[in-house]
PDB file of C-alpha atoms in Angstrom:
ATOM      1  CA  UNK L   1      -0.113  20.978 -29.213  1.00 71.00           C
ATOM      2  CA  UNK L   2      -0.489  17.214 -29.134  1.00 78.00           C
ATOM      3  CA  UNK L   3      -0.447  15.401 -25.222  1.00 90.00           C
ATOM      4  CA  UNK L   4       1.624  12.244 -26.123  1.00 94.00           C
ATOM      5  CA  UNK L   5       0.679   8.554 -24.093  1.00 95.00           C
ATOM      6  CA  UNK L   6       1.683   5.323 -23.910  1.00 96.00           C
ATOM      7  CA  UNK L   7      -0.460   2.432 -24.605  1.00 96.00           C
ATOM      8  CA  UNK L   8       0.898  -0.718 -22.863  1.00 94.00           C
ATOM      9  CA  UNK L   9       0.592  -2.810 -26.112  1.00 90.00           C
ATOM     10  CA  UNK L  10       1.950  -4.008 -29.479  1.00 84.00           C
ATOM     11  CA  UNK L  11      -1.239  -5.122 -30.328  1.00 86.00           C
ATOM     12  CA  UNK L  12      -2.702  -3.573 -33.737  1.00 87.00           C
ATOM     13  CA  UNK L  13      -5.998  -3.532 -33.350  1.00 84.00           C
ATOM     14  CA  UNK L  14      -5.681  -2.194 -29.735  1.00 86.00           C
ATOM     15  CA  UNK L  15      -3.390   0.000 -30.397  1.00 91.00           C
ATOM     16  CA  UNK L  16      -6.145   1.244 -33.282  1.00 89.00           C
ATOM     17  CA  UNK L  17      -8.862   1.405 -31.246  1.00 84.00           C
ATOM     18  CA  UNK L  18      -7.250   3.697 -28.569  1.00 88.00           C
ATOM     19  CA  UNK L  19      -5.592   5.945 -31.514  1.00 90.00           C
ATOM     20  CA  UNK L  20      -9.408   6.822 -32.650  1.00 85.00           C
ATOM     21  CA  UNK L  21     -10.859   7.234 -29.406  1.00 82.00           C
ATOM     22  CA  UNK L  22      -7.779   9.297 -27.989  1.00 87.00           C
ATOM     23  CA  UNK L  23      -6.846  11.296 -31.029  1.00 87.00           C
ATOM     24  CA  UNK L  24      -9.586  13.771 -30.735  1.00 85.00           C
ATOM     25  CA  UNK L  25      -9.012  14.512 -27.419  1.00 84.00           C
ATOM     26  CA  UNK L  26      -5.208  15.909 -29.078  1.00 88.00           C
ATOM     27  CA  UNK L  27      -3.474  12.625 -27.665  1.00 90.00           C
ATOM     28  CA  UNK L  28      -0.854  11.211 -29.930  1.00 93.00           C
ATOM     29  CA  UNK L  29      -0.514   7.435 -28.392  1.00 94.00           C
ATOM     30  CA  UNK L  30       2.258   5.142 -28.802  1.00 95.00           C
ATOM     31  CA  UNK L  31       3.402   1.526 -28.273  1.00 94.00           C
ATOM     32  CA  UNK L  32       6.288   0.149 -27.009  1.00 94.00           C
ATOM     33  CA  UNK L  33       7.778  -0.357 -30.690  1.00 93.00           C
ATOM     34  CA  UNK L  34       7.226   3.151 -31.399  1.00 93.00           C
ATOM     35  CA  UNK L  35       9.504   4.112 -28.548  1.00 92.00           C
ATOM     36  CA  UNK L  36      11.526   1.356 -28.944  1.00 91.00           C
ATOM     37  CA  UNK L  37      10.907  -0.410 -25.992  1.00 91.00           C
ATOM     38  CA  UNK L  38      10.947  -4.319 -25.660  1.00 86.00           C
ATOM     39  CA  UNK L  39       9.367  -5.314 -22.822  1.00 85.00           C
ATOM     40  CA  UNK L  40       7.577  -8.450 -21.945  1.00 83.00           C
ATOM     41  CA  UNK L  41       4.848  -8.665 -18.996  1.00 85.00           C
ATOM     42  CA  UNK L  42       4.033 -11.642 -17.236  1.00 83.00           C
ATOM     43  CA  UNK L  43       0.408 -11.324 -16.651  1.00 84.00           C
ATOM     44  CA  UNK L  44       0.464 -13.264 -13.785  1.00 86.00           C
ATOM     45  CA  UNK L  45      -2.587 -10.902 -12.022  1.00 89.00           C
ATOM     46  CA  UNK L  46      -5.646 -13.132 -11.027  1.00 92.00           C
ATOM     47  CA  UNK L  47      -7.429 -10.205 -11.852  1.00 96.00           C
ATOM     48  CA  UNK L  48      -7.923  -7.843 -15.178  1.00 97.00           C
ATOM     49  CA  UNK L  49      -6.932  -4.660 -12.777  1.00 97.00           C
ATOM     50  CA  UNK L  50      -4.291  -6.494 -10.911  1.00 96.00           C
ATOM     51  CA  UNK L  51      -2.951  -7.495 -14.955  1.00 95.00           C
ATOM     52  CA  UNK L  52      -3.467  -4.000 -16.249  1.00 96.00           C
ATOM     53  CA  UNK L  53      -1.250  -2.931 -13.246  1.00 97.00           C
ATOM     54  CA  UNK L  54       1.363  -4.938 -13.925  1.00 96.00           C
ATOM     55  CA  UNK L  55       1.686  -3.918 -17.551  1.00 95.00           C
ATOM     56  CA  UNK L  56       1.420   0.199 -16.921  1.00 96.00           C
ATOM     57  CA  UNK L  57       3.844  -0.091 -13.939  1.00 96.00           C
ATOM     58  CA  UNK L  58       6.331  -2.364 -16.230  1.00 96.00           C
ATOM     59  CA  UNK L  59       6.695   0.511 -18.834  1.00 95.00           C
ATOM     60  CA  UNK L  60       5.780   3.323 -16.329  1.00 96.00           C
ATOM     61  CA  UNK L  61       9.587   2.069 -15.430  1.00 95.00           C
ATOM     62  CA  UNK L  62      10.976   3.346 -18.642  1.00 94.00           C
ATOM     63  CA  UNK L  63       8.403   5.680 -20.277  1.00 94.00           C
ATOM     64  CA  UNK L  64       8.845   9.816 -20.966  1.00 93.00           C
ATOM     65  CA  UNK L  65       5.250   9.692 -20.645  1.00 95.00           C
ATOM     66  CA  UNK L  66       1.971   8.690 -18.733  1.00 96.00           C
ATOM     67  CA  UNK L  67       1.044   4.818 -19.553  1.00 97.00           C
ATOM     68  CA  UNK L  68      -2.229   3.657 -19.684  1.00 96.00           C
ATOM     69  CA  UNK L  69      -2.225  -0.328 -20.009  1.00 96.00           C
ATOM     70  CA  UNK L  70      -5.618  -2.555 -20.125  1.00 93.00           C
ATOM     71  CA  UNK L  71      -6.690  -6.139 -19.579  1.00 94.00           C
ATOM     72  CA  UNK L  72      -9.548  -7.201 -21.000  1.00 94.00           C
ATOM     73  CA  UNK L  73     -10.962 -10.846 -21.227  1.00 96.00           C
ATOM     74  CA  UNK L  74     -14.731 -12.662 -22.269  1.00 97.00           C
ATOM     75  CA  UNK L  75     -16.509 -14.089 -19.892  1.00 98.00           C
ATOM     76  CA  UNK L  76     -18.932 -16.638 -20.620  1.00 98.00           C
ATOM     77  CA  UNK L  77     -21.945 -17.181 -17.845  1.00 97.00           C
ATOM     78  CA  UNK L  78     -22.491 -21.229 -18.666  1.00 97.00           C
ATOM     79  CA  UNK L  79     -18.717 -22.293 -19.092  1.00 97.00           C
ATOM     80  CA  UNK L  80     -18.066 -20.681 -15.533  1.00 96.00           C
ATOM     81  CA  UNK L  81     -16.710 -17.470 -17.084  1.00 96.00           C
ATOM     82  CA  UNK L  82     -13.644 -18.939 -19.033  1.00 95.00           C
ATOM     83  CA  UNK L  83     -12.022 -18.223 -20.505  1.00 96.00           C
ATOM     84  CA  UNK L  84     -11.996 -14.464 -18.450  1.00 95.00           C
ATOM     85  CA  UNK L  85      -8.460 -13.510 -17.524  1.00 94.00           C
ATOM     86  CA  UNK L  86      -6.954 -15.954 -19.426  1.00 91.00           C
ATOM     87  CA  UNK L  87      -8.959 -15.052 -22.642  1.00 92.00           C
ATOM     88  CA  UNK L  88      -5.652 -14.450 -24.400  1.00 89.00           C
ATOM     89  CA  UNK L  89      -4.085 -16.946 -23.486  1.00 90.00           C
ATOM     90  CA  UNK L  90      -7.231 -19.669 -23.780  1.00 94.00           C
ATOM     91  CA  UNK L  91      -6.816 -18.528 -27.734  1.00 94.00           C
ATOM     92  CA  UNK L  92      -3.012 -19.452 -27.494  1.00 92.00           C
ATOM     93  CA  UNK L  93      -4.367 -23.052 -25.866  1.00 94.00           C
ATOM     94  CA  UNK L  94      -6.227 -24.012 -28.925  1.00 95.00           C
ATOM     95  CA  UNK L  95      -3.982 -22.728 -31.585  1.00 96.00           C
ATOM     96  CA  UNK L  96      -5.756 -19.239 -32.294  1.00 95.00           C
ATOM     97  CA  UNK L  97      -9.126 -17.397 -31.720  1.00 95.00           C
ATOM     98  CA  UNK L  98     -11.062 -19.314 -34.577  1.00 96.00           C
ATOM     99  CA  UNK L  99     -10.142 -22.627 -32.857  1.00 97.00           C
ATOM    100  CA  UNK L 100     -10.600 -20.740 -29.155  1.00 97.00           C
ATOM    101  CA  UNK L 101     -14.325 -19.639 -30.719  1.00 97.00           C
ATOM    102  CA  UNK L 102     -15.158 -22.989 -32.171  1.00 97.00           C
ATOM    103  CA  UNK L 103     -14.061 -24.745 -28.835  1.00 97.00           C
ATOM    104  CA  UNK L 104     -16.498 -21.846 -26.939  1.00 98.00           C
ATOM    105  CA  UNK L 105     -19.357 -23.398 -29.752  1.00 97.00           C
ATOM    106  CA  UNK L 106     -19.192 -26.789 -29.268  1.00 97.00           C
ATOM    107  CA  UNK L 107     -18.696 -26.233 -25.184  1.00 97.00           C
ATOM    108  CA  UNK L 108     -22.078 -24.297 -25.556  1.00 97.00           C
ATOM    109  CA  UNK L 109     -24.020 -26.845 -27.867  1.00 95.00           C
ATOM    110  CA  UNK L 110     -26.136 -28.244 -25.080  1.00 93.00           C
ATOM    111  CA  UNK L 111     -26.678 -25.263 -22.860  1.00 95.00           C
ATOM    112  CA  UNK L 112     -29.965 -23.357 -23.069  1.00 95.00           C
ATOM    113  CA  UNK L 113     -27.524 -20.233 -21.515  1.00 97.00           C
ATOM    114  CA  UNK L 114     -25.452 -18.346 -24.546  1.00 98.00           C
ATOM    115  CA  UNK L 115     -24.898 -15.430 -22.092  1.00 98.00           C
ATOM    116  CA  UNK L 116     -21.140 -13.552 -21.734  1.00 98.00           C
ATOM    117  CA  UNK L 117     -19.629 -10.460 -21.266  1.00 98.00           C
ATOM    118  CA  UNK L 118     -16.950  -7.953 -22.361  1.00 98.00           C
ATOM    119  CA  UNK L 119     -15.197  -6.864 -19.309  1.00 98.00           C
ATOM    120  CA  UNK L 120     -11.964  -4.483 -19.611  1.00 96.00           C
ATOM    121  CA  UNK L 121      -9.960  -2.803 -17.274  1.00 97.00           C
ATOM    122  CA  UNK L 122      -7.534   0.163 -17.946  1.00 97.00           C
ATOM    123  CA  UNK L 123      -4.866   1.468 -15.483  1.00 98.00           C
ATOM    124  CA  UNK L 124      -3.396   5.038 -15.547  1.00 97.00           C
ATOM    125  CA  UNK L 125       0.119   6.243 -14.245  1.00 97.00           C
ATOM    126  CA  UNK L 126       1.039   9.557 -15.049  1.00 95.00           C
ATOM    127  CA  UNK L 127       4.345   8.326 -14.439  1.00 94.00           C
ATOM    128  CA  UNK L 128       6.346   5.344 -12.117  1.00 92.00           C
ATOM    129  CA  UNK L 129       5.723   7.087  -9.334  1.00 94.00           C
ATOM    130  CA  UNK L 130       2.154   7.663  -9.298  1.00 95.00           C
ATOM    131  CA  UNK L 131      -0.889   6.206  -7.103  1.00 96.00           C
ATOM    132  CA  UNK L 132      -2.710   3.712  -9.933  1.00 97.00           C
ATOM    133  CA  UNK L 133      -5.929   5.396 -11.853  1.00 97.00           C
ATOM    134  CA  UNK L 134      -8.413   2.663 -12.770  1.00 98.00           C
ATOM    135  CA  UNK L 135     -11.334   2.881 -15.081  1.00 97.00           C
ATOM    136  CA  UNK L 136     -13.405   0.055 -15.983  1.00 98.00           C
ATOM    137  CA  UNK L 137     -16.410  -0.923 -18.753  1.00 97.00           C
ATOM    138  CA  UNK L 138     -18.537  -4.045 -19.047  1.00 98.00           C
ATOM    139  CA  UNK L 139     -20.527  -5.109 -22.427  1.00 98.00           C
ATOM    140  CA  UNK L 140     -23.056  -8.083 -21.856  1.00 98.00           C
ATOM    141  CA  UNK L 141     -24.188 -10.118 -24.483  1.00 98.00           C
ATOM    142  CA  UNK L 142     -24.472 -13.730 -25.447  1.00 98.00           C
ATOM    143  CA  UNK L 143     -22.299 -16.246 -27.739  1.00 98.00           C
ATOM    144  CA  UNK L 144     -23.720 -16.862 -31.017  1.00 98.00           C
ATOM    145  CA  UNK L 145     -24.190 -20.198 -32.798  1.00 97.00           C
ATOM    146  CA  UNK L 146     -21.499 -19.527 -35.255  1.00 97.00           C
ATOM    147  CA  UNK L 147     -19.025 -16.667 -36.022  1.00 96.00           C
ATOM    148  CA  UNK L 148     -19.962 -13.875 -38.207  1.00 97.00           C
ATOM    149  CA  UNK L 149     -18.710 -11.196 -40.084  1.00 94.00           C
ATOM    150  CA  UNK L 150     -14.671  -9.966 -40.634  1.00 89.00           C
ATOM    151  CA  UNK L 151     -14.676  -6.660 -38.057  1.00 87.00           C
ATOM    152  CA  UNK L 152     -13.259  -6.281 -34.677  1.00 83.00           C
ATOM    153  CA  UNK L 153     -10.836  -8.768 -33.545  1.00 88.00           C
ATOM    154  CA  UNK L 154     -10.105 -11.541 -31.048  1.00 92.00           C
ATOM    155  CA  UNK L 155     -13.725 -12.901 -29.844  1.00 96.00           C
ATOM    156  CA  UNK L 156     -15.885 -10.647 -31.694  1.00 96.00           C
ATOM    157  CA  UNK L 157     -17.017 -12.595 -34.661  1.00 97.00           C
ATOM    158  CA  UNK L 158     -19.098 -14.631 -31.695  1.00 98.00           C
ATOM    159  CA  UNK L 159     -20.411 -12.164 -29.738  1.00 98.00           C
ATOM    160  CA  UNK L 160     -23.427 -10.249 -29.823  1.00 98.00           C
ATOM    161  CA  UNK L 161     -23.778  -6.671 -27.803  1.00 97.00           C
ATOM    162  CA  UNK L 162     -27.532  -6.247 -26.206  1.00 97.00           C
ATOM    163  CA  UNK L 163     -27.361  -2.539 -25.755  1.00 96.00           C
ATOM    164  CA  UNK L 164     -26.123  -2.022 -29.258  1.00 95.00           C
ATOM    165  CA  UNK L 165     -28.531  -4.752 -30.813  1.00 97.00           C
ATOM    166  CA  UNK L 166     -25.479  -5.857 -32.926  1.00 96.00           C
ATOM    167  CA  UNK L 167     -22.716  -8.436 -33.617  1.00 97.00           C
ATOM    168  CA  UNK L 168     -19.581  -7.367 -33.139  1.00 97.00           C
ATOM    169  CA  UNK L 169     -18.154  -9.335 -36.103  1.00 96.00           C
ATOM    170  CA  UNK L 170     -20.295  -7.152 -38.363  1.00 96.00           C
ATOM    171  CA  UNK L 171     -20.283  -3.898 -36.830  1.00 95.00           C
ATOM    172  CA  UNK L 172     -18.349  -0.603 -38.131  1.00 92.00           C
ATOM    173  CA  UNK L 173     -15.485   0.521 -35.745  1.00 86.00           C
ATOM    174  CA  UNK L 174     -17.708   3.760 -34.997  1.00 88.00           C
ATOM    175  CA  UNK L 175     -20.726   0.941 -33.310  1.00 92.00           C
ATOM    176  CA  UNK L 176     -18.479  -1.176 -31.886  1.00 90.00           C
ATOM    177  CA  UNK L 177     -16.451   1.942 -29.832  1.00 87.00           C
ATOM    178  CA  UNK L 178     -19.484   3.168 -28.621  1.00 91.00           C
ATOM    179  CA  UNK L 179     -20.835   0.264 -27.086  1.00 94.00           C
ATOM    180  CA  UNK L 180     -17.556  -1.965 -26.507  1.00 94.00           C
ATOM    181  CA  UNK L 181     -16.078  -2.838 -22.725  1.00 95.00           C
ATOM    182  CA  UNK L 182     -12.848  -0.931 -24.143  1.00 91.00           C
ATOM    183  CA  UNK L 183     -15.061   2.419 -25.403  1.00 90.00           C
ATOM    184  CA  UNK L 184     -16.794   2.242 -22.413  1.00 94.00           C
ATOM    185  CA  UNK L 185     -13.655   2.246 -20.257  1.00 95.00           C
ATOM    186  CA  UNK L 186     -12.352   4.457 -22.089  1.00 90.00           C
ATOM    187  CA  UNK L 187     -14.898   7.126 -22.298  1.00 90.00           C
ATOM    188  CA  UNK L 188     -13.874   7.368 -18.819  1.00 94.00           C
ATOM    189  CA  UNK L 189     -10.927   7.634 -19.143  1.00 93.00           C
ATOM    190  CA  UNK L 190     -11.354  10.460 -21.473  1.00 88.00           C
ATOM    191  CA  UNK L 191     -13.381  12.235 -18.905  1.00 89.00           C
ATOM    192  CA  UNK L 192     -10.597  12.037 -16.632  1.00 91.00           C
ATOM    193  CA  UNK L 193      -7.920  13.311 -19.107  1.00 87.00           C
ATOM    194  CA  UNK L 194     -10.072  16.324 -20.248  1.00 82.00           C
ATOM    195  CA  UNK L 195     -10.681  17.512 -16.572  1.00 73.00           C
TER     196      UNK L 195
END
């Protein structure tokens, strides 16, 4: 019999990602438009766990089941780690993520630095009631001189992954899950779920 959770998100390509890392496990994961839920977070957190809190206790609220929510954000080393928390919202700034990338580019042009990082955060309730579960992952990398490739989403057509020795724009969804700030977090996650 399938477990059933709540993802925190209406975002496709999250809501993808967590499907194929969750469904073997026997978890059958929603969004809030599955359940027909419309709620809007403020992600007013100065941090990603303090964000990923706010999300999981916002539909914890109205949810039949546990919620796991996650902020995640890019973080690059030379720019002072902008666009981090904001990394959503930095795309929203400049009119999208190819504009947000180019901007990250051209910021980059004269700095010998390229380094960055992946960093996600994910927040369990098992329902509104419960103490906060956190589990977090962190890929490093560096920004490369120009996007490549059509896979991921958001920032990944910029950034390349050192332990995975690939670009994240170009790698299959099986590479990228195993080596990603979100598989990582996850993975532990799943460790905790399976227990």
């Amino acid at each position: 019999m399938k477990k059933e959770i709540l993802l925190a998100t209406n975002n496709k390509h999250k809501l993808e990602e967590y499907r194929s890392l969750l469904f073997p496990l026997g978890f059958l994961v929603y969004s809030p438009a599955d359940l027909n839920l419309d709620i809007e977070v403020d992600e007013t957190g100065s941090t990603y766990r303090e964000n990923a809190y706010l999300k999981a206790k916002a539909l914890a609220a109205v949810s039949p089941f546990p919620v796991i929510a996650d902020d995640s954000g890019l973080e690059v080393d030379a720019l002072n780690h902008i666009p981090g928390v904001h990394t959503s919202r930095y795309a929203q700034k400049y009119g999208g993520y190819p504009q947000a990338m180019a901007n990250i580019i051209k910021e980059l042009e004269h700095k010998q630095d390229r380094s960055a990082e992946f960093i996600c955060c994910i927040c369990y309730l098992q329902n509104k009631d419960a103490k906060p579960l956190y589990f977090e992952g962190i890929c490093k990398g560096h920004i490369l001189f120009e996007p490549v490739g059509e896979q991921g989403f958001g920032y990944d057509p910029i950034f390349h992954c050192e332990e995975g020795n690939c670009d994240f724009g170009t790698a299959s969804k099986e590479i990228k899950n195993q080596y990603s700030h979100r598989g990582i977090a996850s993975r532990k996650l799943k460790l905790f779920l399976i227990l």
